[in-house]
mmCIF file of C-alpha atoms in Angstrom:
data_model
loop_
_atom_site.group_PDB
_atom_site.id
_atom_site.type_symbol
_atom_site.label_atom_id
_atom_site.label_comp_id
_atom_site.label_asym_id
_atom_site.label_seq_id
_atom_site.Cartn_x
_atom_site.Cartn_y
_atom_site.Cartn_z
ATOM 1 C CA VAL P 1 -54.261 44.938 -110.459
ATOM 2 C CA GLN P 2 -55.436 41.334 -110.369
ATOM 3 C CA LEU P 3 -58.188 39.596 -112.272
ATOM 4 C CA GLN P 4 -59.735 36.545 -110.649
ATOM 5 C CA ALA P 5 -61.851 34.356 -112.902
ATOM 6 C CA TYR P 6 -64.075 31.529 -111.751
ATOM 7 C CA GLY P 7 -67.126 29.556 -112.768
ATOM 8 C CA GLY P 8 -65.688 27.026 -115.172
ATOM 9 C CA GLY P 9 -66.415 23.346 -114.946
ATOM 10 C CA LEU P 10 -67.811 20.300 -116.687
ATOM 11 C CA VAL P 11 -71.172 20.552 -118.394
ATOM 12 C CA GLN P 12 -73.085 18.456 -120.872
ATOM 13 C CA ALA P 13 -73.702 19.735 -124.364
ATOM 14 C CA GLY P 14 -76.752 21.984 -124.334
ATOM 15 C CA GLY P 15 -76.092 23.067 -120.788
ATOM 16 C CA SER P 16 -75.143 26.422 -119.309
ATOM 17 C CA LEU P 17 -72.355 27.961 -117.285
ATOM 18 C CA ARG P 18 -71.737 31.429 -115.957
ATOM 19 C CA LEU P 19 -68.225 32.773 -115.706
ATOM 20 C CA SER P 20 -67.272 35.674 -113.475
ATOM 21 C CA CYS P 21 -64.135 37.780 -113.323
ATOM 22 C CA ALA P 22 -63.448 40.401 -110.701
ATOM 23 C CA ALA P 23 -60.741 43.025 -111.052
ATOM 24 C CA SER P 24 -59.151 44.167 -107.818
ATOM 25 C CA GLY P 25 -56.329 46.401 -106.698
ATOM 26 C CA THR P 26 -55.635 50.023 -107.510
ATOM 27 C CA ILE P 27 -58.244 50.849 -110.143
ATOM 28 C CA PHE P 28 -59.211 54.337 -111.207
ATOM 29 C CA ALA P 29 -61.239 53.135 -114.173
ATOM 30 C CA ALA P 30 -61.836 49.953 -116.139
ATOM 31 C CA TYR P 31 -62.462 50.358 -119.818
ATOM 32 C CA VAL P 32 -62.948 47.408 -122.131
ATOM 33 C CA MET P 33 -63.458 44.107 -120.362
ATOM 34 C CA GLY P 34 -63.832 40.817 -122.088
ATOM 35 C CA TRP P 35 -63.449 37.098 -122.392
ATOM 36 C CA TYR P 36 -61.080 35.130 -124.565
ATOM 37 C CA ARG P 37 -60.638 31.392 -124.869
ATOM 38 C CA GLN P 38 -57.973 28.965 -125.893
ATOM 39 C CA PRO P 39 -59.142 25.542 -127.079
ATOM 40 C CA PRO P 40 -56.748 22.608 -126.684
ATOM 41 C CA GLY P 41 -53.928 22.866 -129.197
ATOM 42 C CA LYS P 42 -55.139 26.174 -130.606
ATOM 43 C CA GLY P 43 -54.454 29.859 -130.163
ATOM 44 C CA ARG P 44 -56.308 32.320 -128.000
ATOM 45 C CA GLU P 45 -59.409 33.866 -129.556
ATOM 46 C CA VAL P 46 -61.788 36.581 -128.525
ATOM 47 C CA VAL P 47 -65.200 35.474 -127.309
ATOM 48 C CA ALA P 48 -66.896 38.682 -126.228
ATOM 49 C CA THR P 49 -66.055 42.193 -125.105
ATOM 50 C CA ILE P 50 -67.939 44.981 -123.388
ATOM 51 C CA SER P 51 -66.904 48.619 -123.357
ATOM 52 C CA SER P 52 -67.163 51.056 -120.497
ATOM 53 C CA GLY P 53 -70.266 52.375 -122.218
ATOM 54 C CA GLY P 54 -71.873 48.964 -122.388
ATOM 55 C CA ASP P 55 -71.309 48.234 -126.071
ATOM 56 C CA THR P 56 -70.919 44.505 -126.612
ATOM 57 C CA ARG P 57 -69.263 42.477 -129.325
ATOM 58 C CA TYR P 58 -69.295 38.731 -129.837
ATOM 59 C CA ALA P 59 -67.471 36.178 -131.901
ATOM 60 C CA ASP P 60 -69.768 34.826 -134.587
ATOM 61 C CA SER P 61 -69.525 31.349 -133.106
ATOM 62 C CA VAL P 62 -71.165 32.420 -129.834
ATOM 63 C CA LYS P 63 -73.695 35.010 -130.968
ATOM 64 C CA GLY P 64 -77.145 34.225 -129.656
ATOM 65 C CA ARG P 65 -75.795 31.777 -127.081
ATOM 66 C CA PHE P 66 -73.430 33.812 -124.896
ATOM 67 C CA THR P 67 -74.110 37.073 -123.107
ATOM 68 C CA ILE P 68 -71.464 39.338 -121.627
ATOM 69 C CA SER P 69 -72.315 41.824 -118.901
ATOM 70 C CA ARG P 70 -70.533 43.789 -116.220
ATOM 71 C CA ASP P 71 -71.024 45.293 -112.808
ATOM 72 C CA TYR P 72 -69.324 48.666 -112.937
ATOM 73 C CA ALA P 73 -69.328 49.181 -109.197
ATOM 74 C CA LYS P 74 -67.623 45.839 -108.599
ATOM 75 C CA ASN P 75 -65.316 45.965 -111.657
ATOM 76 C CA THR P 76 -66.630 42.528 -112.517
ATOM 77 C CA VAL P 77 -67.411 41.035 -115.897
ATOM 78 C CA TYR P 78 -69.650 38.047 -116.494
ATOM 79 C CA LEU P 79 -70.157 35.603 -119.326
ATOM 80 C CA GLN P 80 -73.409 33.683 -119.421
ATOM 81 C CA MET P 81 -72.933 30.705 -121.698
ATOM 82 C CA ASN P 82 -76.025 28.841 -122.859
ATOM 83 C CA THR P 83 -76.537 25.961 -125.257
ATOM 84 C CA LEU P 84 -72.921 24.955 -124.874
ATOM 85 C CA LYS P 85 -71.331 22.847 -127.586
ATOM 86 C CA PRO P 86 -68.300 20.557 -127.425
ATOM 87 C CA GLU P 87 -66.395 23.107 -129.527
ATOM 88 C CA ASP P 88 -66.840 25.672 -126.747
ATOM 89 C CA ALA P 89 -64.510 23.640 -124.553
ATOM 90 C CA ALA P 90 -61.447 25.725 -123.746
ATOM 91 C CA VAL P 91 -59.610 27.629 -121.086
ATOM 92 C CA TYR P 92 -61.421 30.934 -120.743
ATOM 93 C CA PHE P 93 -59.457 34.049 -119.841
ATOM 94 C CA CYS P 94 -60.840 37.376 -118.766
ATOM 95 C CA TYR P 95 -59.244 40.641 -119.799
ATOM 96 C CA ALA P 96 -59.533 44.247 -118.709
ATOM 97 C CA ASP P 97 -58.082 47.573 -119.790
ATOM 98 C CA VAL P 98 -57.460 49.364 -116.531
ATOM 99 C CA VAL P 99 -56.291 52.825 -115.561
ATOM 100 C CA MET P 100 -54.719 52.673 -112.125
ATOM 101 C CA ARG P 101 -54.595 56.404 -111.481
ATOM 102 C CA ARG P 102 -55.959 59.511 -113.156
ATOM 103 C CA GLY P 103 -53.675 60.636 -115.943
ATOM 104 C CA LEU P 104 -52.103 57.247 -116.593
ATOM 105 C CA ALA P 105 -52.627 55.324 -119.802
ATOM 106 C CA PRO P 106 -54.791 52.183 -119.774
ATOM 107 C CA ARG P 107 -52.966 48.908 -119.400
ATOM 108 C CA GLY P 108 -54.214 45.441 -120.219
ATOM 109 C CA TYR P 109 -54.488 42.736 -117.579
ATOM 110 C CA TRP P 110 -55.337 39.056 -117.887
ATOM 111 C CA GLY P 111 -56.976 36.658 -115.478
ATOM 112 C CA GLN P 112 -55.530 33.244 -114.767
ATOM 113 C CA GLY P 113 -57.985 31.257 -116.880
ATOM 114 C CA THR P 114 -60.788 28.911 -115.993
ATOM 115 C CA LEU P 115 -61.393 25.587 -117.724
ATOM 116 C CA VAL P 116 -64.684 24.835 -119.430
ATOM 117 C CA THR P 117 -65.269 21.236 -120.496
ATOM 118 C CA VAL P 118 -68.306 20.275 -122.553
ATOM 119 C CA SER P 119 -69.215 16.622 -122.890
ATOM 120 C CA SER P 120 -71.143 15.404 -125.911
#
């Protein structure tokens, strides 16, 4: 299973970006999918998650500005980021709990990270 994330880049404060992450490979089912970020010099933190049933959760710092969604048929998760702030600058990683075959336990997979830079 591979997760390919893309969509990062440089944006001015107040601007928007949309991140995408597609899971590929042997996938029977994808459960929780989400986005994490790691600001420079800091640890990785959760940004938003979405369950297989569509339940979403957000970090307090992004509520009202970011929206997570997914395309179940494509095993793809998106993160629409609006009103970006300099403190949103980080490497963003996607994550997915995937079952490769019926009867196997879910296993977590990470994407390679995509850099988001926000200029003030």
